[in-house]
Tab-separated table of C-alpha atoms and ligand atoms in Angstrom:
chain	number	residue	atom	x	y	z
A	571	MET	CA	152.869	102.497	109.018
A	572	ARG	CA	153.986	105.787	107.482
A	573	THR	CA	151.860	108.561	108.839
A	574	SER	CA	152.649	110.737	105.840
A	575	TYR	CA	150.390	108.485	103.723
A	576	SER	CA	146.982	109.840	102.946
A	577	ARG	CA	144.259	107.515	104.181
A	578	ARG	CA	143.172	106.829	100.592
A	579	SER	CA	146.651	105.818	99.376
A	580	PHE	CA	147.230	103.725	102.484
A	581	LEU	CA	143.961	101.877	102.085
A	582	LYS	CA	144.798	101.238	98.437
A	583	GLN	CA	148.200	99.817	99.372
A	584	SER	CA	146.895	97.708	102.215
A	585	SER	CA	144.219	96.262	99.910
A	586	ALA	CA	146.984	95.292	97.498
A	587	ALA	CA	148.940	93.725	100.360
A	588	LEU	CA	145.861	91.817	101.351
A	589	ALA	CA	145.402	90.526	97.826
A	590	ALA	CA	149.073	89.541	97.802
A	591	ALA	CA	148.642	87.702	101.094
A	592	GLY	CA	145.763	85.797	99.530
A	593	THR	CA	147.960	84.565	96.691
A	594	ALA	CA	151.256	84.163	98.547
A	595	THR	CA	152.585	80.689	99.183
A	596	GLY	CA	154.922	78.995	101.662
A	597	ALA	CA	157.362	81.249	103.447
A	598	ALA	CA	155.761	84.415	102.132
A	599	ARG	CA	152.396	83.360	103.520
A	600	THR	CA	153.973	82.643	106.914
A	601	LEU	CA	155.545	86.071	106.923
A	602	TYR	CA	152.249	87.718	106.130
A	603	ALA	CA	150.537	85.625	108.787
A	604	GLN	CA	153.079	86.687	111.393
A	605	ALA	CA	152.715	90.286	110.391
A	606	ALA	CA	148.978	89.927	110.610
A	607	GLY	CA	149.052	89.175	114.302
A	608	SER	CA	145.818	88.102	115.967
A	609	ALA	CA	142.428	87.625	114.377
A	610	ASN	CA	141.526	90.894	116.049
A	611	THR	CA	143.738	92.890	113.683
A	612	LEU	CA	141.747	94.350	110.815
A	613	ALA	CA	142.193	92.317	107.637
A	614	LEU	CA	142.728	95.623	105.850
A	615	LEU	CA	145.824	96.090	107.989
A	616	GLY	CA	147.103	92.554	107.496
A	617	GLY	CA	144.988	90.619	110.012
A	618	THR	CA	143.042	87.453	109.363
A	619	PRO	CA	139.687	88.125	107.647
A	620	VAL	CA	136.528	87.095	109.483
A	621	ARG	CA	135.412	85.261	106.372
A	622	THR	CA	137.557	83.683	103.700
A	623	LYS	CA	134.792	81.778	101.899
A	624	GLY	CA	132.995	83.837	99.240
A	625	PHE	CA	129.212	84.192	99.062
A	626	SER	CA	127.223	82.321	96.437
A	627	LYS	CA	126.559	84.229	93.222
A	628	VAL	CA	124.300	81.551	91.756
A	629	TRP	CA	121.101	83.069	90.404
A	630	PRO	CA	118.477	82.034	89.428
A	631	ILE	CA	118.323	78.873	91.505
A	632	PHE	CA	116.523	75.866	90.005
A	633	ASP	CA	116.438	72.081	90.097
A	634	GLN	CA	114.592	69.188	88.508
A	635	ASN	CA	111.237	70.734	89.472
A	636	GLU	CA	111.687	73.588	87.009
A	637	GLU	CA	113.116	71.151	84.443
A	638	GLN	CA	110.121	68.821	84.762
A	639	ALA	CA	107.649	71.706	84.609
A	640	LEU	CA	109.283	72.944	81.408
A	641	VAL	CA	109.224	69.501	79.807
A	642	GLN	CA	105.600	69.086	80.829
A	643	ALA	CA	104.679	72.383	79.188
A	644	LEU	CA	106.619	71.343	76.095
A	645	ARG	CA	104.914	67.964	75.841
A	646	SER	CA	101.467	69.452	76.404
A	647	ARG	CA	101.842	71.242	73.046
A	648	ASN	CA	99.952	74.111	74.692
A	649	TRP	CA	102.798	76.573	74.487
A	650	CYS	CA	100.589	79.629	74.250
A	651	CYS	CA	98.393	80.473	77.244
A	652	LEU	CA	95.286	80.594	75.076
A	653	ARG	CA	95.233	76.785	75.022
A	654	GLY	CA	96.907	76.030	78.339
A	655	ASN	CA	96.079	76.683	81.947
A	656	VAL	CA	99.444	77.299	83.643
A	657	VAL	CA	99.300	81.067	83.094
A	658	TYR	CA	95.684	81.326	84.226
A	659	ASP	CA	96.223	79.092	87.289
A	660	PHE	CA	99.179	81.203	88.390
A	661	GLU	CA	97.148	84.386	87.995
A	662	LYS	CA	94.478	83.115	90.393
A	663	ASN	CA	96.968	81.795	92.914
A	664	PHE	CA	99.162	84.910	92.893
A	665	ALA	CA	96.209	87.321	93.138
A	666	ARG	CA	94.929	85.477	96.198
A	667	ASP	CA	98.334	85.494	97.915
A	668	MET	CA	98.948	89.146	97.128
A	669	GLY	CA	95.549	90.222	98.402
A	670	ALA	CA	94.287	91.553	95.067
A	671	SER	CA	91.015	90.554	93.445
A	672	GLN	CA	92.728	89.890	90.169
A	673	CYS	CA	96.066	89.347	88.483
A	674	VAL	CA	96.862	89.507	84.791
A	675	LEU	CA	100.191	88.059	83.715
A	676	SER	CA	102.155	89.670	80.921
A	677	ASN	CA	105.506	89.162	79.237
A	678	GLY	CA	107.254	91.782	81.407
A	679	GLY	CA	107.017	94.425	84.094
A	680	THR	CA	107.350	97.083	81.407
A	681	THR	CA	104.342	95.816	79.494
A	682	ALA	CA	102.398	95.484	82.761
A	683	LEU	CA	103.048	99.182	83.477
A	684	GLY	CA	102.285	100.203	79.894
A	685	ALA	CA	99.042	98.232	79.841
A	686	SER	CA	97.981	99.807	83.156
A	687	LEU	CA	98.541	103.344	81.916
A	688	GLN	CA	96.872	102.707	78.599
A	689	CYS	CA	93.844	101.051	80.191
A	690	LEU	CA	93.518	104.063	82.483
A	691	GLY	CA	93.304	106.165	79.358
A	692	VAL	CA	96.700	107.873	79.607
A	693	GLY	CA	97.662	109.206	76.205
A	694	ALA	CA	99.127	112.044	74.165
A	695	GLY	CA	99.144	115.379	75.977
A	696	ASP	CA	98.718	113.864	79.432
A	697	GLU	CA	101.099	114.142	82.368
A	698	VAL	CA	102.143	111.370	84.723
A	699	ILE	CA	103.809	112.126	88.043
A	700	THR	CA	106.674	109.838	88.951
A	701	SER	CA	110.095	109.414	90.521
A	702	PRO	CA	113.394	110.057	88.733
A	703	HIS	CA	114.999	107.339	90.865
A	704	THR	CA	113.926	104.231	88.994
A	705	PHE	CA	114.764	101.975	86.093
A	706	ILE	CA	114.118	103.654	82.756
A	707	ALA	CA	111.271	101.242	81.933
A	708	THR	CA	109.005	103.188	84.332
A	709	ILE	CA	109.508	106.271	82.172
A	710	ASN	CA	109.549	104.592	78.749
A	711	VAL	CA	105.956	103.482	79.137
A	712	MET	CA	104.893	107.122	79.622
A	713	THR	CA	106.900	108.677	76.825
A	714	ASN	CA	105.896	105.888	74.428
A	715	LEU	CA	102.314	107.055	74.967
A	716	HIS	CA	103.360	110.663	74.278
A	717	ALA	CA	102.632	111.501	77.904
A	718	LEU	CA	105.020	113.715	79.869
A	719	PRO	CA	106.767	112.076	82.830
A	720	VAL	CA	106.635	114.787	85.480
A	721	PHE	CA	109.489	114.115	87.881
A	722	VAL	CA	109.086	114.874	91.551
A	723	ASP	CA	112.284	115.067	93.571
A	724	ILE	CA	113.153	112.302	96.031
A	725	ASP	CA	113.291	112.066	99.796
A	726	PRO	CA	117.017	112.190	100.659
A	727	ASP	CA	116.493	109.683	103.473
A	728	THR	CA	115.106	106.922	101.293
A	729	GLY	CA	115.529	107.642	97.595
A	730	SER	CA	111.755	107.248	97.132
A	731	ILE	CA	109.555	109.952	95.614
A	732	ASP	CA	109.040	112.768	98.141
A	733	ALA	CA	105.288	112.538	98.714
A	734	ASP	CA	105.229	116.031	100.206
A	735	ARG	CA	106.182	117.482	96.826
A	736	ILE	CA	103.569	115.651	94.759
A	737	GLU	CA	100.678	118.070	95.227
A	738	ALA	CA	102.680	120.948	93.764
A	739	ALA	CA	103.320	118.923	90.597
A	740	ILE	CA	99.645	118.203	89.868
A	741	THR	CA	98.162	120.078	86.890
A	742	GLU	CA	94.859	119.798	85.053
A	743	ASN	CA	96.611	117.345	82.699
A	744	THR	CA	97.805	114.931	85.394
A	745	ARG	CA	96.272	111.556	84.556
A	746	ALA	CA	98.198	109.198	86.832
A	747	ILE	CA	100.774	108.956	89.600
A	748	VAL	CA	103.395	106.204	89.361
A	749	PRO	CA	105.335	105.775	92.610
A	750	VAL	CA	108.174	103.264	92.565
A	751	HIS	CA	108.889	100.800	95.371
A	752	LEU	CA	112.563	100.374	94.658
A	753	SER	CA	114.639	97.334	95.641
A	754	GLY	CA	112.181	95.914	98.127
A	755	PHE	CA	111.617	99.224	99.923
A	756	PRO	CA	108.060	100.641	99.967
A	757	ALA	CA	107.525	104.270	98.946
A	758	ASP	CA	105.349	106.482	101.161
A	759	ILE	CA	102.285	104.823	99.644
A	760	ARG	CA	99.763	105.810	102.309
A	761	LYS	CA	100.492	109.510	101.880
A	762	ILE	CA	100.553	109.138	98.090
A	763	MET	CA	97.136	107.431	98.128
A	764	THR	CA	95.684	110.213	100.284
A	765	ILE	CA	96.828	112.857	97.779
A	766	ALA	CA	95.685	110.759	94.805
A	767	ASP	CA	92.261	110.237	96.375
A	768	LYS	CA	91.913	113.950	97.094
A	769	TYR	CA	92.508	114.809	93.425
A	770	LYS	CA	90.879	111.617	92.064
A	771	ILE	CA	94.015	110.669	90.163
A	772	PRO	CA	94.657	106.933	89.713
A	773	VAL	CA	97.882	105.422	91.064
A	774	VAL	CA	99.851	102.752	89.226
A	775	GLU	CA	102.401	101.281	91.622
A	776	ASP	CA	105.687	100.215	90.115
A	777	ALA	CA	106.372	97.323	92.480
A	778	CYS	CA	108.552	95.597	89.891
A	779	GLN	CA	111.440	95.172	92.369
A	780	SER	CA	109.379	94.687	95.505
A	781	VAL	CA	107.248	91.572	95.484
A	782	TYR	CA	106.103	90.733	99.038
A	783	ALA	CA	107.083	94.112	100.508
A	784	GLU	CA	104.286	95.362	102.762
A	785	VAL	CA	102.965	98.431	104.521
A	786	ASP	CA	100.723	97.842	107.548
A	787	GLY	CA	100.156	94.239	106.511
A	788	GLN	CA	99.164	95.091	102.950
A	789	LYS	CA	101.391	94.089	100.044
A	790	VAL	CA	102.737	96.876	97.869
A	791	GLY	CA	101.200	96.655	94.431
A	792	THR	CA	97.713	96.413	95.922
A	793	PHE	CA	97.223	100.012	97.064
A	794	GLY	CA	96.792	101.689	93.691
A	795	ALA	CA	94.381	101.201	90.801
A	796	THR	CA	96.953	98.678	89.603
A	797	GLY	CA	100.319	97.438	90.831
A	798	CYS	CA	102.955	95.973	88.556
A	799	ILE	CA	105.506	93.260	89.281
A	800	SER	CA	108.462	92.091	87.198
A	801	PHE	CA	109.651	88.484	87.003
A	802	GLN	CA	112.730	89.369	84.974
A	803	GLU	CA	115.718	87.223	85.854
A	804	TRP	CA	117.493	89.665	88.185
A	805	LYS	CA	114.445	90.051	90.447
A	806	SER	CA	113.613	87.875	93.459
A	807	LEU	CA	110.773	85.925	91.799
A	808	VAL	CA	111.730	85.079	88.248
A	809	SER	CA	110.730	83.494	84.973
A	810	GLY	CA	113.444	84.977	82.758
A	811	GLU	CA	111.041	87.632	81.512
A	812	GLY	CA	107.528	88.186	82.790
A	813	GLY	CA	105.263	90.552	84.643
A	814	ALA	CA	102.004	90.863	86.534
A	815	ILE	CA	99.295	93.485	86.837
A	816	LEU	CA	97.427	93.377	90.140
A	817	GLY	CA	94.174	95.166	90.767
A	818	SER	CA	90.737	95.028	92.260
A	819	ASP	CA	88.717	97.269	89.936
A	820	LYS	CA	86.793	94.735	87.856
A	821	GLU	CA	86.305	96.860	84.771
A	822	LEU	CA	89.898	98.121	84.736
A	823	MET	CA	91.262	94.593	85.146
A	824	ARG	CA	88.973	93.359	82.352
A	825	ARG	CA	90.545	95.960	80.124
A	826	CYS	CA	94.056	94.970	81.261
A	827	ALA	CA	93.350	91.278	80.582
A	828	ALA	CA	92.100	92.242	77.146
A	829	PHE	CA	94.958	94.639	76.522
A	830	VAL	CA	97.712	92.030	76.889
A	831	ASN	CA	95.729	89.765	74.559
A	832	ASN	CA	95.267	92.020	71.528
A	833	GLY	CA	92.057	93.509	72.926
A	834	ARG	CA	90.098	90.230	72.960
A	835	ASP	CA	87.148	90.149	75.319
A	836	PRO	CA	88.348	88.218	78.414
A	837	ASP	CA	84.886	86.675	78.586
A	838	LYS	CA	85.568	83.489	76.649
A	839	GLU	CA	81.900	83.210	75.667
A	840	LYS	CA	82.193	86.416	73.698
A	841	SER	CA	84.069	86.987	70.486
A	842	GLY	CA	85.568	90.041	68.864
A	843	TYR	CA	88.018	92.721	69.913
A	844	PRO	CA	86.105	95.345	71.859
A	845	PHE	CA	89.158	96.834	73.610
A	846	PRO	CA	92.471	98.395	72.604
A	847	GLY	CA	95.364	96.002	72.971
A	848	SER	CA	98.524	94.347	71.804
A	849	ASN	CA	100.141	90.973	72.333
A	850	HIS	CA	101.915	90.956	75.691
A	851	ARG	CA	100.988	87.415	76.673
A	852	MET	CA	103.221	85.288	78.865
A	853	THR	CA	103.982	81.838	77.431
A	854	GLU	CA	103.149	78.600	79.215
A	855	PHE	CA	106.904	77.899	79.448
A	856	GLN	CA	107.480	81.083	81.431
A	857	ALA	CA	104.486	80.380	83.636
A	858	ALA	CA	105.679	76.795	84.232
A	859	VAL	CA	109.037	78.068	85.503
A	860	LEU	CA	107.336	80.863	87.431
A	861	THR	CA	105.009	78.412	89.182
A	862	GLU	CA	107.951	76.370	90.455
A	863	GLN	CA	109.991	79.472	91.265
A	864	TYR	CA	107.099	80.834	93.285
A	865	LYS	CA	107.159	77.787	95.593
A	866	ARG	CA	110.894	78.363	96.013
A	867	PHE	CA	110.441	82.129	96.400
A	868	LYS	CA	108.143	81.816	99.407
A	869	GLU	CA	110.812	79.925	101.310
A	870	GLN	CA	113.590	82.222	100.040
A	871	ASP	CA	111.583	85.261	101.082
A	872	ARG	CA	111.080	83.779	104.550
A	873	ILE	CA	114.815	83.110	104.962
A	874	ARG	CA	115.775	86.540	103.579
A	875	GLN	CA	113.333	88.141	105.988
A	876	GLN	CA	114.652	86.215	108.983
A	877	ASN	CA	118.293	86.867	108.111
A	878	GLY	CA	117.688	90.494	107.138
A	879	ARG	CA	115.934	91.288	110.399
A	880	TYR	CA	118.576	89.467	112.388
A	881	VAL	CA	121.526	91.214	110.723
A	882	GLU	CA	119.841	94.605	110.800
A	883	GLY	CA	118.892	94.209	114.465
A	884	GLU	CA	122.389	93.165	115.478
A	885	LEU	CA	124.104	95.889	113.458
A	886	ALA	CA	121.759	98.505	114.903
A	887	LYS	CA	123.392	97.746	118.270
A	888	ILE	CA	126.580	99.357	116.959
A	889	PRO	CA	126.361	103.061	117.888
A	890	GLY	CA	126.380	105.023	114.620
A	891	LEU	CA	124.559	102.427	112.501
A	892	LYS	CA	120.833	102.952	112.121
A	893	PRO	CA	118.167	101.113	110.129
A	894	ARG	CA	116.974	103.043	107.105
A	895	LYS	CA	113.930	105.254	107.671
A	896	ARG	CA	110.566	103.539	107.101
A	897	TYR	CA	107.430	105.525	106.282
A	898	SER	CA	105.305	103.361	108.540
A	899	PRO	CA	106.596	101.544	111.618
A	900	ASN	CA	104.854	98.465	110.261
A	901	THR	CA	106.803	98.181	107.015
A	902	ARG	CA	108.040	94.903	105.596
A	903	ILE	CA	111.085	95.489	103.402
A	904	THR	CA	112.226	92.472	101.404
A	905	TYR	CA	116.007	92.839	101.885
A	906	PHE	CA	116.538	92.640	98.139
A	907	TYR	CA	119.023	95.380	98.941
A	908	PHE	CA	120.287	96.173	102.426
A	909	GLU	CA	120.986	99.665	103.598
A	910	MET	CA	121.851	101.319	106.898
A	911	ASP	CA	122.434	104.920	107.881
A	912	TYR	CA	126.004	105.618	108.944
A	913	ASP	CA	127.071	108.426	111.250
A	914	ARG	CA	130.804	109.035	110.927
A	915	ASN	CA	130.781	111.117	114.127
A	916	ARG	CA	130.252	107.881	116.023
A	917	PHE	CA	133.154	106.254	114.160
A	918	LYS	CA	135.951	108.694	114.954
A	919	GLY	CA	135.397	110.525	111.676
A	920	VAL	CA	136.017	107.454	109.492
A	921	SER	CA	133.964	107.798	106.305
A	922	ALA	CA	131.326	105.222	105.344
A	923	SER	CA	133.424	104.433	102.302
A	924	ASP	CA	136.525	103.606	104.391
A	925	PHE	CA	134.444	101.679	106.930
A	926	ALA	CA	132.970	99.632	104.063
A	927	LYS	CA	136.428	99.010	102.650
A	928	ALA	CA	137.509	97.560	105.985
A	929	VAL	CA	134.388	95.360	106.138
A	930	ARG	CA	135.017	94.188	102.578
A	931	ALA	CA	138.553	93.213	103.532
A	932	GLU	CA	136.945	91.011	106.209
A	933	GLY	CA	135.252	89.130	103.357
A	934	ILE	CA	131.819	90.791	103.397
A	935	PRO	CA	130.632	92.462	100.155
A	936	ILE	CA	129.340	95.901	101.117
A	937	SER	CA	129.796	99.423	99.854
A	938	GLY	CA	129.549	102.764	101.579
A	939	GLY	CA	129.428	106.433	100.795
A	940	PRO	CA	127.431	109.605	101.017
A	941	ARG	CA	123.691	109.176	100.629
A	942	GLN	CA	123.680	110.554	97.120
A	943	TYR	CA	121.626	109.269	94.302
A	944	GLY	CA	123.130	110.802	91.169
A	945	GLY	CA	122.045	110.019	87.641
A	946	GLY	CA	118.291	109.794	87.468
A	947	CYS	CA	115.947	109.158	84.581
A	948	HIS	CA	115.295	112.895	84.147
A	949	ARG	CA	118.826	113.138	82.772
A	950	GLU	CA	118.558	110.402	80.165
A	951	GLY	CA	118.972	111.298	76.498
A	952	MET	CA	115.778	109.539	75.495
A	953	LEU	CA	113.743	112.364	77.040
A	954	GLU	CA	114.974	115.048	74.669
A	955	GLU	CA	114.538	112.626	71.749
A	956	HIS	CA	110.882	112.317	72.694
A	957	LEU	CA	110.396	116.021	73.362
A	958	ARG	CA	111.665	116.750	69.842
A	959	SER	CA	109.483	114.119	68.199
A	960	ARG	CA	106.499	115.035	66.031
A	961	GLY	CA	104.198	113.242	68.471
A	962	PHE	CA	105.253	115.384	71.435
A	963	GLU	CA	105.329	118.567	69.394
A	964	ARG	CA	101.727	117.936	68.373
A	965	ALA	CA	100.609	116.935	71.855
A	966	PHE	CA	102.177	119.825	73.809
A	967	SER	CA	102.647	123.513	73.176
A	968	ARG	CA	106.172	124.770	72.646
A	969	ALA	CA	105.823	126.831	75.839
A	970	ARG	CA	104.884	123.740	77.859
A	971	LEU	CA	107.828	121.764	76.497
A	972	ASP	CA	110.247	124.614	77.248
A	973	GLN	CA	108.838	124.947	80.739
A	974	TYR	CA	109.195	121.181	81.121
A	975	ARG	CA	112.847	121.223	80.052
A	976	ALA	CA	113.541	123.957	82.599
A	977	SER	CA	111.887	121.873	85.327
A	978	LEU	CA	114.283	118.972	84.905
A	979	ARG	CA	116.427	120.140	87.783
A	980	LEU	CA	115.936	118.131	90.932
A	981	PRO	CA	118.223	119.343	93.711
A	982	VAL	CA	118.110	116.203	95.871
A	983	MET	CA	118.349	113.700	93.044
A	984	ASP	CA	121.067	115.776	91.376
A	985	GLY	CA	123.018	115.855	94.629
A	986	LEU	CA	122.988	119.654	94.721
A	987	THR	CA	121.677	119.941	98.233
A	988	GLU	CA	123.981	119.757	101.192
A	989	ASN	CA	123.537	116.188	102.300
A	990	LYS	CA	126.107	114.912	104.706
A	991	ARG	CA	124.240	111.719	105.444
A	992	GLU	CA	126.124	108.538	104.670
A	993	ARG	CA	125.052	104.934	104.285
A	994	LEU	CA	126.294	101.391	103.939
A	995	SER	CA	124.606	99.215	101.339
A	996	ALA	CA	124.763	95.835	99.666
A	997	GLU	CA	122.755	93.712	97.265
A	998	THR	CA	121.528	90.968	99.560
A	999	LYS	CA	119.060	89.034	97.418
A	1000	ILE	CA	121.454	86.049	97.429
A	1001	VAL	CA	123.653	86.836	100.457
A	1002	PHE	CA	120.667	86.826	102.836
A	1003	LEU	CA	119.758	83.321	101.709
A	1004	GLY	CA	122.811	82.109	103.645
A	1005	THR	CA	123.052	80.221	106.929
A	1006	LYS	CA	122.985	81.600	110.459
A	1007	GLN	CA	126.762	81.208	110.515
A	1008	ASP	CA	127.043	83.313	107.341
A	1009	MET	CA	124.981	86.018	109.043
A	1010	ASP	CA	127.070	85.789	112.208
A	1011	GLU	CA	130.194	86.323	110.132
A	1012	ILE	CA	128.646	89.400	108.519
A	1013	ILE	CA	127.770	90.757	111.968
A	1014	GLU	CA	131.190	89.918	113.382
A	1015	ALA	CA	132.943	91.689	110.487
A	1016	PHE	CA	131.058	94.900	111.282
A	1017	HIS	CA	131.723	94.562	115.005
A	1018	LYS	CA	135.383	93.888	114.353
A	1019	VAL	CA	135.756	97.038	112.267
A	1020	ALA	CA	133.807	99.045	114.857
A	1021	ARG	CA	136.010	97.640	117.672
A	1022	ASN	CA	139.111	98.677	115.736
A	1023	ILE	CA	137.818	102.060	114.701
A	1024	ASP	CA	140.628	103.844	116.564
A	1025	THR	CA	143.201	102.044	114.448
A	1026	LEU	CA	141.287	102.761	111.251
A	1027	ALA	CA	140.895	106.413	112.204
A	1028	ARG	CA	144.654	106.740	112.727
A	1029	VAL	CA	145.494	105.362	109.290
B	1488	LIG	C1	111.643	99.650	88.863
B	1488	LIG	C2	111.415	98.840	87.609
B	1488	LIG	N1	110.368	99.129	86.845
B	1488	LIG	C3	110.112	98.429	85.735
B	1488	LIG	C4	110.917	97.383	85.338
B	1488	LIG	C5	110.625	96.665	84.071
B	1488	LIG	O1	110.406	95.294	84.246
B	1488	LIG	P1	110.763	94.263	83.104
B	1488	LIG	O2	112.251	94.201	82.978
B	1488	LIG	O3	110.179	92.971	83.593
B	1488	LIG	O4	110.113	94.721	81.855
B	1488	LIG	C6	112.020	97.046	86.100
B	1488	LIG	C7	112.920	95.953	85.721
B	1488	LIG	O5	114.106	95.964	85.898
B	1488	LIG	C8	112.290	97.798	87.278
B	1488	LIG	O6	113.352	97.531	88.048
């Protein structure tokens, strides 16, 4: 090993050597194997990887149950929910499981959020407090109503909206707060609800990525006036496209049910269109798949939970790796994503990025780096497009829009604050559905890199 190499260039070269070893045949393979030495040598430095088998990438998972449900919906000739009962049955079942009085299904998480805001009366000239660290759909539903998304900076430890900064963002025009429970990790919902209650501002929880996450035994999506879930294909409970609005305020939910159905009175005995609305109905096909997926999801969620807790608990035994901060000790994260704090001082100065590279070479897909969030919806071009539109110019004074533009600087989200914290992270929605042996290999890969940290630090 040439000590004049920078660590970066060495790691690059050793990764290439590793790839070559993977494709080498015959004598070349033997040579590599000899060079590799024992299984204790880091795979990054030519040793044998802990895991050679890849992880499944198959998603969504289905079998004949989904196929039969689809065919059944097809043959029923009730393709629209107005004549079928699959959508309505799922709504009742899901509401009960989630601990909400009511659920209204829609054709997406975006439309669930939009319907919630509109039924709460959010409109032109209003302001909605939210997080910049989310998928753009959270923001689109506000701007499409000509309401200003007022971004509150994030907590550097979690990436969730910093609840301590919310109060300062409230104005007389604030009509709603939309916290986001991102990737299975609950925002500081208790604190947010306390502030919202104090100012009597309704909360719409964006729980699109976090079905079955909980705080103190209560599922996220059931704290606010409404909570919205997405069943889009990349999520953990899926129907291709689809969404749900959860809530317990009877009148609000009546409006939401009407809203997704062109404003029809949800009371089937009544006729007419007493409420505002549009067509955001879920089809019976989507609901048929969703019903079967939900049975599967409950078991998947259980396995993910068991594996996630196991891996996290074992990795936390490695000095320098710490579970991500929770806002309540009794928080159930869903392990849709997996994240741990990394303290390079406990790893001989090796960066999280280099540690992750070594773990990846052992066959475990993980990335590492500074806890920086970057990007952010407050930087998207769509915002300025809206601000310059006739609708916004009519709804807000020029002074307010200028002041708003100037406020789009968020030191934590923009990575401007000194933040030396590092983390390791991975998308584990599928990985954590693996076997105990898969989990043991993940754990062993981390331990192996930690055991060999001296070698890695010398590279
Ligand atoms: C945080 C968040 N909010 C809203 C949405 C919108 O959901 P959908 O794609 O079902 O419309 C998504 C979907 O990716 C999301 O991740």
